[in-house]
CSV table of C-alpha atoms (C1' of nucleotides) in Angstrom, one decimal:
chain,number,residue,atom,x,y,z
A,193,MET,CA,-21.0,27.0,-7.5
A,194,VAL,CA,-24.8,26.7,-7.2
A,195,ASN,CA,-26.5,24.4,-9.7
A,196,THR,CA,-28.3,26.3,-12.4
A,197,GLY,CA,-30.0,24.1,-15.0
A,198,GLY,CA,-28.1,21.7,-17.1
A,199,ARG,CA,-27.0,18.9,-14.9
A,200,PRO,CA,-29.5,17.6,-12.3
A,201,ALA,CA,-28.9,18.9,-8.9
A,202,ARG,CA,-29.9,15.9,-6.9
A,203,LEU,CA,-27.3,13.3,-6.1
A,204,ASN,CA,-27.6,9.6,-6.2
A,205,LEU,CA,-25.1,6.8,-5.7
A,206,ASP,CA,-24.7,6.0,-9.3
A,207,ARG,CA,-23.8,9.6,-10.3
A,208,ILE,CA,-21.4,9.7,-7.4
A,209,LEU,CA,-19.7,6.4,-8.4
A,210,ASP,CA,-19.5,7.3,-12.1
A,211,GLU,CA,-17.8,10.6,-11.3
A,212,ALA,CA,-15.5,8.9,-8.8
A,213,ARG,CA,-14.5,6.3,-11.4
A,214,GLU,CA,-13.8,9.1,-13.8
A,215,ILE,CA,-11.4,10.8,-11.3
A,216,VAL,CA,-9.6,7.6,-10.6
A,217,ALA,CA,-9.3,6.7,-14.3
A,218,ALA,CA,-8.0,10.2,-15.2
A,219,ASP,CA,-5.9,11.2,-12.2
A,220,GLY,CA,-5.4,8.1,-10.0
A,221,VAL,CA,-6.9,7.3,-6.6
A,222,GLU,CA,-4.7,9.7,-4.8
A,223,LYS,CA,-6.7,12.5,-6.5
A,224,LEU,CA,-10.0,11.1,-5.4
A,225,SER,CA,-11.1,13.2,-2.4
A,226,MET,CA,-14.5,13.8,-1.0
A,227,ARG,CA,-14.0,17.5,-1.6
A,228,ARG,CA,-12.9,17.2,-5.2
A,229,LEU,CA,-15.6,14.7,-6.0
A,230,ALA,CA,-18.3,16.9,-4.5
A,231,ALA,CA,-17.0,19.9,-6.4
A,232,ARG,CA,-17.2,18.0,-9.7
A,233,LEU,CA,-20.8,17.1,-8.9
A,234,ASP,CA,-21.7,20.7,-8.1
A,235,SER,CA,-22.3,19.6,-4.6
A,236,THR,CA,-20.7,19.8,-1.1
A,237,PRO,CA,-18.4,17.3,0.5
A,238,THR,CA,-20.9,16.8,3.3
A,239,ALA,CA,-23.7,15.9,1.0
A,240,LEU,CA,-21.8,12.8,0.0
A,241,TYR,CA,-22.2,11.4,3.5
A,242,HIS,CA,-25.8,10.8,2.9
A,243,TYR,CA,-24.9,8.1,0.3
A,244,VAL,CA,-21.8,6.6,1.8
A,245,ARG,CA,-20.7,6.1,5.4
A,246,ASP,CA,-17.2,7.3,4.7
A,247,LYS,CA,-14.5,7.3,2.1
A,248,ASP,CA,-13.7,3.6,2.7
A,249,GLU,CA,-17.3,2.7,1.8
A,250,LEU,CA,-17.1,4.8,-1.3
A,251,LEU,CA,-14.0,2.8,-2.4
A,252,ALA,CA,-15.8,-0.5,-1.6
A,253,GLU,CA,-18.8,0.5,-3.7
A,254,LEU,CA,-16.4,1.5,-6.5
A,255,ILE,CA,-14.9,-2.0,-6.5
A,256,ALA,CA,-18.3,-3.8,-6.2
A,257,SER,CA,-19.5,-1.9,-9.3
A,258,ALA,CA,-16.3,-2.2,-11.3
A,259,ASP,CA,-16.6,-3.4,-14.8
A,260,LEU,CA,-14.2,-6.4,-14.9
A,261,HIS,CA,-14.7,-7.5,-18.5
A,262,ILE,CA,-13.0,-10.9,-18.9
A,263,ASP,CA,-13.1,-12.4,-22.3
A,264,ALA,CA,-13.8,-16.0,-21.4
A,265,ALA,CA,-13.9,-17.1,-25.0
A,266,ALA,CA,-10.2,-16.2,-25.5
A,267,LEU,CA,-9.0,-18.6,-22.8
A,268,PRO,CA,-7.4,-22.0,-23.5
A,269,GLU,CA,-9.8,-24.8,-22.9
A,270,GLY,CA,-8.0,-26.6,-20.1
A,271,GLY,CA,-4.8,-27.8,-18.6
A,272,THR,CA,-2.0,-25.7,-17.1
A,273,GLU,CA,-2.1,-23.2,-19.9
A,274,ARG,CA,-5.7,-22.2,-18.9
A,275,LEU,CA,-4.6,-21.8,-15.3
A,276,VAL,CA,-1.7,-19.6,-16.4
A,277,ALA,CA,-4.0,-17.5,-18.6
A,278,LEU,CA,-6.5,-17.1,-15.8
A,279,CYS,CA,-3.8,-15.9,-13.4
A,280,GLU,CA,-2.5,-13.5,-16.0
A,281,ARG,CA,-6.0,-12.1,-16.4
A,282,MET,CA,-6.2,-11.6,-12.6
A,283,HIS,CA,-2.8,-9.9,-12.7
A,284,ARG,CA,-3.8,-7.6,-15.4
A,285,LEU,CA,-7.0,-6.6,-13.5
A,286,PHE,CA,-4.9,-5.9,-10.4
A,287,VAL,CA,-2.4,-3.8,-12.3
A,288,ALA,CA,-5.3,-1.8,-13.9
A,289,HIS,CA,-7.0,-1.3,-10.5
A,290,ARG,CA,-3.9,-1.3,-8.2
A,291,TRP,CA,-5.6,1.0,-5.7
A,292,ALA,CA,-8.2,-1.6,-5.1
A,293,ILE,CA,-5.7,-4.2,-3.9
A,294,PRO,CA,-5.4,-3.0,-0.3
A,295,VAL,CA,-9.2,-2.6,-0.1
A,296,LEU,CA,-9.7,-6.2,-1.4
A,297,ALA,CA,-7.3,-7.4,1.2
A,298,THR,CA,-9.7,-6.2,3.9
A,299,GLY,CA,-12.3,-8.6,2.6
A,300,VAL,CA,-14.8,-6.4,0.7
A,301,ALA,CA,-17.1,-8.2,-1.6
A,302,VAL,CA,-16.2,-8.5,-5.2
A,303,ASN,CA,-18.8,-8.6,-7.9
A,304,ALA,CA,-20.1,-11.5,-10.0
A,305,ARG,CA,-17.3,-11.3,-12.5
A,306,GLY,CA,-14.6,-11.2,-9.9
A,307,ALA,CA,-16.2,-14.3,-8.2
A,308,TRP,CA,-16.3,-16.0,-11.6
A,309,LEU,CA,-12.6,-15.5,-12.1
A,310,THR,CA,-11.8,-17.0,-8.6
A,311,ASN,CA,-14.1,-19.9,-9.3
A,312,GLU,CA,-12.4,-20.6,-12.7
A,313,ILE,CA,-8.9,-20.6,-11.0
A,314,LEU,CA,-10.1,-23.0,-8.3
A,315,THR,CA,-11.7,-25.2,-11.0
A,316,ALA,CA,-8.5,-25.2,-13.1
A,317,LEU,CA,-6.5,-26.1,-10.0
A,318,THR,CA,-8.7,-29.1,-9.2
A,319,GLU,CA,-8.5,-30.2,-12.9
A,320,ARG,CA,-4.7,-30.3,-12.5
A,321,GLY,CA,-5.1,-32.8,-9.6
A,322,LEU,CA,-5.6,-30.8,-6.4
A,323,THR,CA,-8.4,-31.4,-4.0
A,324,PRO,CA,-10.8,-28.5,-3.4
A,325,SER,CA,-9.0,-27.8,-0.1
A,326,GLU,CA,-5.6,-27.8,-1.7
A,327,ALA,CA,-7.0,-25.6,-4.5
A,328,PHE,CA,-8.2,-23.1,-1.9
A,329,LEU,CA,-4.7,-23.0,-0.3
A,330,ALA,CA,-3.0,-22.7,-3.7
A,331,HIS,CA,-5.3,-19.9,-4.6
A,332,GLU,CA,-4.3,-18.0,-1.4
A,333,THR,CA,-0.6,-18.2,-2.5
A,334,LEU,CA,-1.5,-17.1,-6.0
A,335,TRP,CA,-3.4,-14.2,-4.6
A,336,TYR,CA,-0.6,-12.9,-2.4
A,337,PHE,CA,2.0,-13.3,-5.2
A,338,THR,CA,-0.2,-11.8,-7.8
A,339,ALA,CA,-1.4,-8.9,-5.7
A,340,GLY,CA,2.1,-8.3,-4.3
A,341,HIS,CA,3.6,-8.2,-7.8
A,342,ALA,CA,0.9,-5.9,-9.2
A,343,LEU,CA,1.4,-3.6,-6.2
A,344,LEU,CA,5.2,-3.5,-5.9
A,345,ALA,CA,6.7,-4.2,-9.3
A,346,HIS,CA,7.5,-0.6,-10.4
A,347,ARG,CA,10.8,0.6,-9.1
A,348,HIS,CA,10.0,4.3,-9.8
A,349,ARG,CA,11.9,6.6,-7.6
A,350,ARG,CA,10.7,10.1,-7.2
A,351,HIS,CA,14.2,11.6,-7.0
A,352,ASP,CA,17.7,10.4,-7.5
A,353,ALA,CA,17.4,10.7,-11.3
A,354,ALA,CA,18.4,7.6,-13.2
A,355,ALA,CA,17.2,4.2,-11.9
A,356,PRO,CA,20.1,2.6,-10.1
A,357,PRO,CA,21.2,-1.0,-10.8
A,358,HIS,CA,19.1,-3.5,-9.0
A,359,TYR,CA,21.9,-4.7,-6.7
A,360,THR,CA,24.5,-2.0,-6.3
A,361,SER,CA,28.1,-2.6,-5.3
A,362,ALA,CA,27.6,-0.1,-2.6
A,363,PRO,CA,29.6,-0.2,0.7
A,364,GLN,CA,26.9,-2.3,2.4
A,365,ALA,CA,27.4,-5.1,-0.2
A,366,ARG,CA,31.2,-5.5,0.6
A,367,GLY,CA,32.1,-9.1,1.3
A,368,LEU,CA,28.7,-10.4,0.4
A,369,ALA,CA,29.7,-12.9,-2.4
A,370,MET,CA,26.4,-13.5,-4.1
A,371,ILE,CA,25.4,-9.8,-4.3
A,372,GLU,CA,28.8,-8.9,-5.6
A,373,GLU,CA,28.7,-11.6,-8.2
A,374,LEU,CA,25.2,-10.6,-9.3
A,375,ALA,CA,25.6,-6.8,-9.2
A,376,PRO,CA,26.8,-6.4,-12.8
A,377,VAL,CA,24.1,-8.6,-14.3
A,378,SER,CA,21.2,-7.9,-11.9
A,379,GLY,CA,19.8,-5.2,-14.2
A,380,ASP,CA,19.5,-7.5,-17.1
A,381,LEU,CA,18.1,-10.3,-15.0
A,382,ALA,CA,15.5,-8.0,-13.5
A,383,ARG,CA,14.4,-7.1,-17.0
A,384,ASP,CA,13.9,-10.8,-17.8
A,385,TYR,CA,11.8,-11.3,-14.8
A,386,SER,CA,8.0,-11.0,-15.3
A,387,PHE,CA,4.9,-12.0,-13.4
A,388,THR,CA,4.7,-15.2,-15.5
A,389,THR,CA,8.3,-16.1,-14.3
A,390,GLY,CA,7.1,-16.0,-10.7
A,391,LEU,CA,3.8,-17.7,-11.6
A,392,ARG,CA,5.7,-20.7,-13.0
A,393,HIS,CA,7.9,-20.9,-9.9
A,394,LEU,CA,4.7,-21.0,-7.9
A,395,LEU,CA,3.1,-23.7,-9.9
A,396,ASP,CA,6.1,-25.9,-10.6
A,397,GLY,CA,8.4,-25.0,-7.7
A,398,THR,CA,11.6,-23.0,-7.7
A,399,LEU,CA,13.8,-25.8,-6.3
A,400,PRO,CA,14.9,-28.9,-8.1
A,401,ARG,CA,13.3,-32.1,-6.8
A,402,GLU,CA,15.1,-33.7,-3.9
A,403,ARG,CA,16.9,-36.8,-5.2
A,404,GLY,CA,14.9,-39.9,-4.3
A,405,ALA,CA,11.6,-38.0,-3.9
B,247,MET,CA,6.7,25.9,22.3
B,248,VAL,CA,10.0,27.7,22.4
B,249,ASN,CA,12.9,25.7,23.7
B,250,THR,CA,13.9,26.6,27.3
B,251,GLY,CA,16.8,24.5,28.6
B,252,GLY,CA,16.5,20.8,29.0
B,253,ARG,CA,16.6,19.3,25.5
B,254,PRO,CA,19.1,20.8,23.0
B,255,ALA,CA,17.4,23.2,20.7
B,256,ARG,CA,19.4,22.5,17.6
B,257,LEU,CA,18.3,19.7,15.3
B,258,ASN,CA,20.3,17.1,13.6
B,259,LEU,CA,19.4,14.1,11.4
B,260,ASP,CA,19.9,11.6,14.2
B,261,ARG,CA,17.6,13.3,16.6
B,262,ILE,CA,15.0,13.7,13.8
B,263,LEU,CA,15.2,10.0,12.9
B,264,ASP,CA,15.1,8.8,16.5
B,265,GLU,CA,12.0,10.8,17.2
B,266,ALA,CA,10.4,9.7,13.9
B,267,ARG,CA,11.2,6.0,14.8
B,268,GLU,CA,9.5,6.5,18.2
B,269,ILE,CA,6.3,7.9,16.5
B,270,VAL,CA,6.2,5.0,14.1
B,271,ALA,CA,6.8,2.5,16.8
B,272,ALA,CA,4.2,4.0,19.1
B,273,ASP,CA,1.5,5.1,16.7
B,274,GLY,CA,2.2,3.8,13.3
B,275,VAL,CA,3.5,5.5,10.1
B,276,GLU,CA,0.1,7.1,9.5
B,277,LYS,CA,0.8,9.2,12.5
B,278,LEU,CA,4.2,10.3,11.3
B,279,SER,CA,3.8,13.8,9.9
B,280,MET,CA,6.3,16.6,9.4
B,281,ARG,CA,4.2,18.8,11.7
B,282,ARG,CA,3.8,16.3,14.5
B,283,LEU,CA,7.5,15.3,14.3
B,284,ALA,CA,8.5,19.0,14.4
B,285,ALA,CA,6.3,19.6,17.4
B,286,ARG,CA,7.8,16.7,19.3
B,287,LEU,CA,11.2,18.1,18.6
B,288,ASP,CA,10.2,21.6,19.9
B,289,SER,CA,10.8,22.8,16.4
B,290,THR,CA,8.8,23.9,13.3
B,291,PRO,CA,7.8,21.7,10.3
B,292,THR,CA,9.8,23.9,7.9
B,293,ALA,CA,13.1,23.4,9.9
B,294,LEU,CA,13.0,19.7,9.0
B,295,TYR,CA,13.5,20.6,5.4
B,296,HIS,CA,17.1,21.6,6.1
B,297,TYR,CA,17.8,17.9,6.9
B,298,VAL,CA,15.6,16.0,4.4
B,299,ARG,CA,14.5,17.0,1.0
B,300,ASP,CA,10.9,15.8,1.6
B,301,LYS,CA,8.9,13.2,3.6
B,302,ASP,CA,9.9,10.4,1.2
B,303,GLU,CA,13.6,11.0,2.0
B,304,LEU,CA,12.8,10.9,5.7
B,305,LEU,CA,11.2,7.5,5.2
B,306,ALA,CA,14.2,6.3,3.1
B,307,GLU,CA,16.6,7.5,5.9
B,308,LEU,CA,14.5,5.7,8.4
B,309,ILE,CA,14.8,2.5,6.5
B,310,ALA,CA,18.5,2.9,5.9
B,311,SER,CA,19.1,3.4,9.7
B,312,ALA,CA,16.7,0.7,10.8
B,313,ASP,CA,18.0,-1.8,13.4
B,314,LEU,CA,17.4,-5.2,11.7
B,315,HIS,CA,18.8,-7.5,14.4
B,316,ILE,CA,19.0,-10.9,12.8
B,317,ASP,CA,20.2,-13.7,15.1
B,318,ALA,CA,22.4,-15.6,12.6
B,319,ALA,CA,23.5,-18.1,15.2
B,320,ALA,CA,19.9,-19.4,15.6
B,321,LEU,CA,19.6,-20.4,12.0
B,322,PRO,CA,19.9,-24.0,10.7
B,323,GLU,CA,23.3,-24.7,9.2
B,324,GLY,CA,22.2,-25.5,5.7
B,325,GLY,CA,19.7,-27.2,3.4
B,326,THR,CA,16.1,-26.3,2.7
B,327,GLU,CA,15.4,-25.6,6.4
B,328,ARG,CA,17.9,-22.8,6.4
B,329,LEU,CA,16.3,-21.3,3.4
B,330,VAL,CA,12.8,-21.5,5.0
B,331,ALA,CA,14.2,-20.0,8.2
B,332,LEU,CA,15.8,-17.1,6.3
B,333,CYS,CA,12.5,-16.4,4.5
B,334,GLU,CA,10.6,-16.5,7.7
B,335,ARG,CA,13.1,-14.0,9.2
B,336,MET,CA,12.5,-11.8,6.1
B,337,HIS,CA,8.8,-12.1,6.5
B,338,ARG,CA,8.9,-11.2,10.2
B,339,LEU,CA,11.0,-8.1,9.4
B,340,PHE,CA,8.5,-7.1,6.8
B,341,VAL,CA,5.5,-7.5,9.1
B,342,ALA,CA,7.3,-5.5,11.8
B,343,HIS,CA,8.1,-2.7,9.3
B,344,ARG,CA,5.1,-3.1,7.0
B,345,TRP,CA,5.1,0.6,6.2
B,346,ALA,CA,8.6,0.2,4.7
B,347,ILE,CA,7.5,-2.3,2.0
B,348,PRO,CA,6.2,0.2,-0.5
B,349,VAL,CA,9.3,2.3,0.0
B,350,LEU,CA,11.6,-0.7,-0.5
B,351,ALA,CA,9.7,-1.4,-3.7
B,352,THR,CA,10.9,1.9,-5.1
B,353,GLY,CA,14.5,0.7,-4.8
B,354,VAL,CA,15.8,2.6,-1.8
B,355,ALA,CA,19.0,1.3,-0.4
B,356,VAL,CA,18.8,-1.1,2.5
B,357,ASN,CA,21.5,-1.2,5.1
B,358,ALA,CA,24.3,-3.8,5.7
B,359,ARG,CA,22.0,-6.2,7.7
B,360,GLY,CA,19.3,-6.1,5.0
B,361,ALA,CA,21.9,-6.8,2.3
B,362,TRP,CA,23.3,-9.7,4.4
B,363,LEU,CA,19.9,-11.3,4.6
B,364,THR,CA,19.4,-11.1,0.8
B,365,ASN,CA,22.9,-12.5,0.3
B,366,GLU,CA,22.2,-15.4,2.7
B,367,ILE,CA,19.0,-16.3,0.8
B,368,LEU,CA,20.8,-16.2,-2.5
B,369,THR,CA,23.5,-18.4,-1.1
B,370,ALA,CA,21.0,-20.9,0.3
B,371,LEU,CA,19.3,-21.1,-3.1
B,372,THR,CA,22.5,-21.9,-4.9
B,373,GLU,CA,23.3,-24.5,-2.3
B,374,ARG,CA,20.0,-26.1,-3.1
B,375,GLY,CA,21.2,-26.4,-6.7
B,376,LEU,CA,20.3,-23.2,-8.5
B,377,THR,CA,22.7,-21.2,-10.6
B,378,PRO,CA,23.3,-17.6,-9.4
B,379,SER,CA,21.0,-16.3,-12.2
B,380,GLU,CA,18.3,-18.7,-11.2
B,381,ALA,CA,18.7,-17.8,-7.6
B,382,PHE,CA,18.3,-14.1,-8.5
B,383,LEU,CA,15.0,-14.9,-10.2
B,384,ALA,CA,13.8,-17.1,-7.4
B,385,HIS,CA,14.6,-14.4,-4.9
B,386,GLU,CA,12.4,-12.0,-6.9
B,387,THR,CA,9.5,-14.3,-6.6
B,388,LEU,CA,10.2,-14.8,-2.9
B,389,TRP,CA,10.3,-11.1,-2.4
B,390,TYR,CA,6.9,-10.4,-4.1
B,391,PHE,CA,5.2,-13.2,-2.2
B,392,THR,CA,6.8,-12.3,1.1
B,393,ALA,CA,6.1,-8.6,0.8
B,394,GLY,CA,2.6,-9.2,-0.6
B,395,HIS,CA,1.7,-11.5,2.3
B,396,ALA,CA,3.2,-9.2,4.9
B,397,LEU,CA,1.3,-6.3,3.4
B,398,LEU,CA,-2.0,-7.9,2.7
B,399,ALA,CA,-2.6,-10.7,5.1
B,400,HIS,CA,-4.9,-9.0,7.7
B,401,ARG,CA,-8.5,-9.0,6.8
B,402,HIS,CA,-9.4,-6.3,9.2
B,403,ARG,CA,-12.5,-4.4,8.1
B,404,ARG,CA,-13.2,-1.1,9.6
B,405,HIS,CA,-17.0,-1.5,9.8
B,406,ASP,CA,-19.4,-4.4,9.2
B,407,ALA,CA,-18.7,-5.7,12.6
B,408,ALA,CA,-17.8,-9.4,12.7
B,409,ALA,CA,-15.4,-10.7,10.0
B,410,PRO,CA,-17.4,-12.5,7.3
B,411,PRO,CA,-16.6,-16.0,6.1
B,412,HIS,CA,-13.8,-15.9,3.6
B,413,TYR,CA,-16.0,-17.1,0.7
B,414,THR,CA,-19.6,-16.1,1.2
B,415,SER,CA,-22.6,-17.8,-0.3
B,416,ALA,CA,-23.6,-14.3,-1.5
B,417,PRO,CA,-25.8,-13.8,-4.6
B,418,GLN,CA,-22.7,-13.2,-6.8
B,419,ALA,CA,-21.5,-16.8,-5.9
B,420,ARG,CA,-24.7,-18.5,-7.2
B,421,GLY,CA,-23.9,-21.2,-9.7
B,422,LEU,CA,-20.1,-21.1,-9.1
B,423,ALA,CA,-19.5,-24.6,-8.1
B,424,MET,CA,-16.1,-24.4,-6.4
B,425,ILE,CA,-17.0,-21.3,-4.4
B,426,GLU,CA,-20.2,-22.8,-3.2
B,427,GLU,CA,-18.5,-26.0,-2.2
B,428,LEU,CA,-15.7,-24.2,-0.4
B,429,ALA,CA,-17.9,-21.5,1.3
B,430,PRO,CA,-18.7,-23.5,4.5
B,431,VAL,CA,-15.1,-24.6,5.1
B,432,SER,CA,-13.2,-21.5,3.7
B,433,GLY,CA,-13.0,-20.0,7.2
B,434,ASP,CA,-11.3,-23.0,8.7
B,435,LEU,CA,-9.0,-23.4,5.7
B,436,ALA,CA,-8.0,-19.7,5.8
B,437,ARG,CA,-7.0,-20.2,9.5
B,438,ASP,CA,-4.7,-23.1,8.5
B,439,TYR,CA,-3.0,-21.0,5.8
B,440,SER,CA,0.2,-19.3,6.9
B,441,PHE,CA,3.2,-17.6,5.2
B,442,THR,CA,5.1,-20.9,5.5
B,443,THR,CA,2.3,-22.7,3.6
B,444,GLY,CA,2.8,-20.4,0.6
B,445,LEU,CA,6.5,-20.5,1.0
B,446,ARG,CA,6.5,-24.3,0.6
B,447,HIS,CA,4.3,-23.9,-2.5
B,448,LEU,CA,6.8,-21.6,-3.9
B,449,LEU,CA,9.8,-23.8,-3.2
B,450,ASP,CA,8.3,-27.1,-4.1
B,451,GLY,CA,5.5,-26.2,-6.5
B,452,THR,CA,1.7,-26.2,-6.0
B,453,LEU,CA,1.0,-28.6,-8.8
B,454,PRO,CA,1.8,-32.3,-8.9
B,455,ARG,CA,4.5,-33.3,-11.4
B,456,GLU,CA,3.3,-33.9,-14.9
B,457,ARG,CA,3.4,-37.6,-15.5
B,458,GLY,CA,6.5,-38.5,-17.5
B,459,ALA,CA,8.3,-35.3,-16.5
C,225,DA,C1',-35.1,13.2,3.2
C,226,DC,C1',-31.7,15.8,1.2
C,227,DC,C1',-28.5,19.3,1.3
C,228,DT,C1',-25.6,23.5,3.0
C,229,DG,C1',-22.1,26.2,5.8
C,230,DA,C1',-19.3,26.6,9.3
C,231,DA,C1',-16.1,24.4,11.9
C,232,DC,C1',-12.6,21.0,13.8
C,233,DA,C1',-8.5,18.9,13.4
C,234,DC,C1',-5.4,17.9,10.5
C,235,DC,C1',-1.8,17.4,6.0
C,236,DG,C1',3.1,18.6,2.8
C,237,DT,C1',5.7,22.2,1.0
C,238,DT,C1',7.4,26.9,-0.4
C,239,DC,C1',9.3,31.2,0.5
C,240,DA,C1',10.8,35.5,2.5
C,241,DA,C1',12.7,36.9,6.5
C,242,DG,C1',15.4,36.8,10.6
C,243,DT,C1',19.9,35.6,13.5
D,267,DA,C1',24.0,27.8,8.2
D,268,DC,C1',20.0,27.2,10.7
D,269,DC,C1',15.6,28.4,11.9
D,270,DT,C1',10.8,30.9,12.1
D,271,DG,C1',6.1,32.6,10.6
D,272,DA,C1',3.0,33.2,7.3
D,273,DA,C1',1.0,31.4,3.6
D,274,DC,C1',-0.8,28.1,-0.1
D,275,DA,C1',-3.3,24.4,-1.4
D,276,DC,C1',-5.1,20.9,0.3
D,277,DC,C1',-7.4,16.6,3.5
D,278,DG,C1',-11.8,13.6,6.1
D,279,DT,C1',-15.5,14.2,9.1
D,280,DT,C1',-19.1,16.1,12.4
D,281,DC,C1',-22.9,18.8,13.4
D,282,DA,C1',-26.5,22.3,13.6
D,283,DA,C1',-29.3,24.4,10.5
D,284,DG,C1',-32.2,25.0,6.5
D,285,DT,C1',-35.9,23.4,2.9
DNA sequence: ACCTGAACACCGTTCAAGT
DNA sequence: ACCTGAACACCGTTCAAGT
């Protein structure tokens, strides 16, 4: 338990964050605890409190120092396809760092690469004809949908064995015409649905134009 | 600690769920623990495991037995306004039962009233011109946005005192034109943004029509 | 300044034992 | 069948004490 040669005994924020990142990558955030982290660093849980105020601050530091490598060169040059590609990048980052989403929602600072992505999306929106203010509002909607999808789109039950059909013909669906109609095909339809499906809804609208508009 | 008259000693699922609901309503889900729940029932944590397999099942039962009173009479009769009103109802339910959202995402069964609301939204979508399959896909998008917004739209930091402006002019924003331009007004714009703003984006599209389309 | 050890106030879950 | 008590394997955080 006591440090004897080899690894340096003294802590610093970088060592703490590196080790924390390793735990999250290998076992998920749910396995990141002050106690486990300290043990991995041959230290004590309480020693960590000299470097971060609490666990929330540790998570915020983890996000601020995250390596968000975005390959800007691979993006389409302009138009709607660039916007779609940027949103897909954002979605992929969120899926990879799902645990960070609720922390981001509290308003913690992102790093330069995260800010760059936001700026690119805002720019792409204005290039498609929105004013800066409209682009801001559109980005809010994109954020909620993208984060929501990244966070919630894995119907993995812990028990109950095989995944049930999306809409069941269970007793509570009796007499509900649309659900009864969709029940047999909802599984296939759900498989067709992707983040990009929803993204297109968001950009182009889900409803047909009102006649005369 | 031991039961002496007054309340009945024997447990049953209804008593357990009622007490659990009271804890969640009064103190939030984070305060709902098997131990606290058992103590409130003058019982032991382990006794609860005769009625539910684990805590996840307790939460699923809580959702299945939730009282989702939806005032159908107060809804507009038809058209887009009915659809908007239904989605706003769904949003309000999600905000009131925020803790249930991640559980719902795993695919647990909702009760008859929840199924009714889904059916009404699907019906409203078809009445606006979508095929049943298109309505299903549109409902998926609505669900992710609505759940995402309900879950993530409260920028409440635990520390750092006053809420910071939405887009800061922090070092990481240097040279990012749109963020720098929006920084001074982002606070006001964020205040203007509501669930309904995003909902309209979703239904009507955020982008202007391509010319010639 | 940096770190330890003990302590406080908690968790979910299993399992053998009692009635 | 229904319930208890002890136990296992954990949590985040505070605080007095050591160097």
